[in-house]
Amino acid sequence: MANIAAKRIKREFKEVMKSEEVAGGAIKLELVNDSWTELKGQIAGPPDTPYEGGTFLLEIKVPETYPFNPPKIRFMTKIWHPNVSSVTGAICLDILKDQWAAALTLRTVLLSIQALLSAAEPNDPQDAVVAKQYRESPQLFNLTAKHWTNVYAGGPSSIFDFNQKVQLLIDMGIDEHQARVALSTYDWELERATEQLFS
Amino acid sequence: MSAESDMEYSDNDGDDYDYYGGQDDCDMETVDRSKADPEHFIFSCLKVEEVEKLLNESIELLSNSLQITPSLAKVMLHAYEWNAEEIINKYKENANDVLVFSHVKPRVPSIQGNSSRTVCAVCANTPPIHKYSALACGHYFCNDCWAMHFEVQIKQGVSNTIQCMAQDCEVLAPEDFVLSHVTKPALRERYQQFMFKDHVKSHPQLRFCPGPNCQWIYQAWVRVGARRVECLGCETLTCFSCGAPHHAPTDCATIRRWLTKCADDSETANYISAHTKDCPKCQICIEKNGGCNHMQCGACRYDFCWVCLGDWKSHGSEYYECSRYKEDPNLANDNQHAQAREALKKYLHYYERWENHARSLKLEEQTLANLKSRINQKVMAGEGTWIDWQYLWDAARLLKRCRYTLQYTYPYAYYMEVGPRKELFEYQQAQLEAEIENLSWKVERAETTDRGDLENQMDIAEKRRTTLLKDFLEFNTNNASSSKV
Ligand SMILES: [Zn+2]
Ligand SMILES: [Zn+2]
Ligand SMILES: [Zn+2]
Ligand SMILES: [Zn+2]
Ligand SMILES: [Zn+2]
Ligand SMILES: [Zn+2]
């Protein structure tokens, strides 16, 4: 790994560790290996959002050309959000792409991702299905996001109706996550979700 | 078209091309024809050095009249699409606005305290104070970091739009600043190459020829509607407005839709692109080796149409029915499945004919090459001079031009709404198609065809072509006045 990249990451790691956000439990950063090329990030779901109470893990890969190129970051925890792919965890965020600046740090990036959970950008969607639900049925979107937070990120709100529908499909031999994706996609209409799964 | 330069008859080299890949005589008749051509479009075909000179003139003009460095002038011209006059006028009104809009200066003056000259915010090193530099925004970083930043950006193909390294800072690094930090000669050269390419792409009056490995650049003053330009180097026909292959009478948006559709549906459509077909009468396998769609079976002498396999006689000169797609009138009552099938059938109808004419065009180039060698043989054998056989050559080139237009009538027809206008279009298309096939048939059998007969056929085909274009080239009626100059 290039000299500058390693030096920068070490310094940023220290910066995050000393920050008030770590002290407050909002963000966390961990090393994955001792070559400083990969880290594990963690952000807390922001209050007053469907993600509240959840803990979200992030995979952070540091390129050779860091900080002149942005780090590659994706959600490892499954999440229902217009700007995050519900399949791959890829994030659509300008500062991770063309708006990256060499002077930005991991701390600002983690805080920006957390801010994205509070304020989605439905006009720049990463997941078209989620974005459509976000725009057209915001209440259903909120419930679905809460449900995912409960199941995958340890959030507090268990939604009985959704759990039951997922269980129904599991009983029909469908994989749990697949069932949840189909139901979430078809606004929790059991019939349409089943039709899609068996077509 | 290939080697035209080795044509023996070619005594007017200076004017040795026309829009459809042929050499043009300078007599009155030809001049009149190009004026009467509804596709006529004024453009020039420039070499890289000529374009460099042209761009430098704009840069010099701006840098002299505003008393700024050429490097800064480039940043501003790039932002204002090379409209030097507009920049000069706006600059007189409010220089700051122009500088901010071009990203030479920051929108709001940056807080100087933000940028330390003791520790570099990017690499965390602490070089001495003279080893820092900053753009107009005052964000100081160490020179090593600037160099690395530029290297990474240039390797990614960025040139005119390399931003400052500070967060949320949109200020762009001008050429002289970049070059003062980049020392590797290869990298400097790449930077300047990318910059040139970017300048051409951002210039509304310029367009690179899309031909493979082609270096020529078109210059024209109108960028709306189907606008035909032909490359001096590779003879590719391109639409200046959109950069797609030239596509009149189809408009730019429609041809993009059509080409995307064809790329998406190529799987379904592939089965029709066979090069051979069985004779509909005696079932013997016939290979299509000329461009003409009027086929004659070598075994049973049956005359048939390559496109629809129908009897050629039913394609009589009055109404060439084969080009028209007949929509099923009972369609509305049918279920979704049948509608999807009908949609595919409709698409295939147009696609088949589109593909077929594209193939005919390629085959006719072969015919053209054969014709050349046949004429050469005749001349060698003392059967007249090239001048005597010129009409044959002209006929083959005219055929190519007509067939090209015909090919591009199919996407147009596909997207047309059913109604009297579509009926008129398909009527004219059918007439053009019939005359083209007649011409193709005669060109392939040129030596036995009467010269007057052939010339008559040329006239008819070209008239059909121009009539169709005059009636249906959208910009002729709508956009001609609104085009930006
Ligand atoms: Zn530095
Ligand atoms: Zn700056
Ligand atoms: Zn070319
Ligand atoms: Zn076009
Ligand atoms: Zn036959
Ligand atoms: Zn036919």
XYZ file of C-alpha atoms in Angstrom, chain A residues 98-100, chain B residues 69-81 98-107 133-139 141 146 149-150 153 158-181 191 195 198-199 202:
67
model
C -17.437 12.563 -8.227
C -17.706 14.864 -5.216
C -14.913 13.142 -3.361
C -3.428 34.138 -19.153
C -4.262 31.727 -22.011
C -4.572 29.052 -19.352
C -7.380 30.930 -17.620
C -8.986 31.744 -20.949
C -9.222 27.995 -21.610
C -11.068 27.371 -18.339
C -13.550 30.110 -19.179
C -14.057 29.050 -22.801
C -14.724 25.504 -21.673
C -17.369 26.758 -19.240
C -19.026 29.008 -21.829
C -18.990 26.520 -24.721
C -17.900 35.129 -14.968
C -15.009 33.959 -12.795
C -17.351 32.212 -10.380
C -19.393 30.616 -13.158
C -16.201 29.293 -14.761
C -15.056 27.946 -11.382
C -11.939 30.058 -11.475
C -12.935 31.705 -8.196
C -14.938 30.198 -5.326
C -18.567 31.217 -4.863
C 0.473 25.977 -3.224
C -3.176 26.903 -3.698
C -5.670 27.873 -6.372
C -7.666 31.114 -6.239
C -9.692 29.636 -3.367
C -6.663 29.720 -1.054
C -6.819 26.050 -0.096
C -1.824 21.735 0.056
C -1.033 18.317 -5.854
C -3.807 14.439 -7.285
C -3.157 15.513 -10.874
C -6.991 12.523 -12.295
C -9.889 14.100 -16.473
C -8.273 17.231 -17.856
C -10.289 20.446 -17.967
C -12.293 19.743 -14.852
C -9.777 18.784 -12.160
C -11.078 20.258 -8.915
C -9.320 21.590 -5.855
C -8.635 18.946 -3.185
C -10.587 20.714 -0.445
C -13.995 19.507 0.627
C -16.919 21.124 -1.256
C -14.549 23.321 -3.255
C -15.448 23.544 -6.936
C -12.525 25.646 -8.098
C -10.839 24.134 -11.163
C -7.115 23.828 -11.729
C -6.058 25.728 -14.884
C -3.517 24.249 -17.273
C -0.499 26.229 -16.074
C -1.128 25.243 -12.459
C -1.427 21.566 -13.406
C 1.675 21.625 -15.588
C 3.710 23.372 -12.893
C 3.153 20.295 -10.702
C -2.997 15.678 -20.135
C -7.594 18.472 -22.966
C -12.382 17.581 -24.277
C -12.214 20.947 -26.038
C -17.381 20.729 -25.547
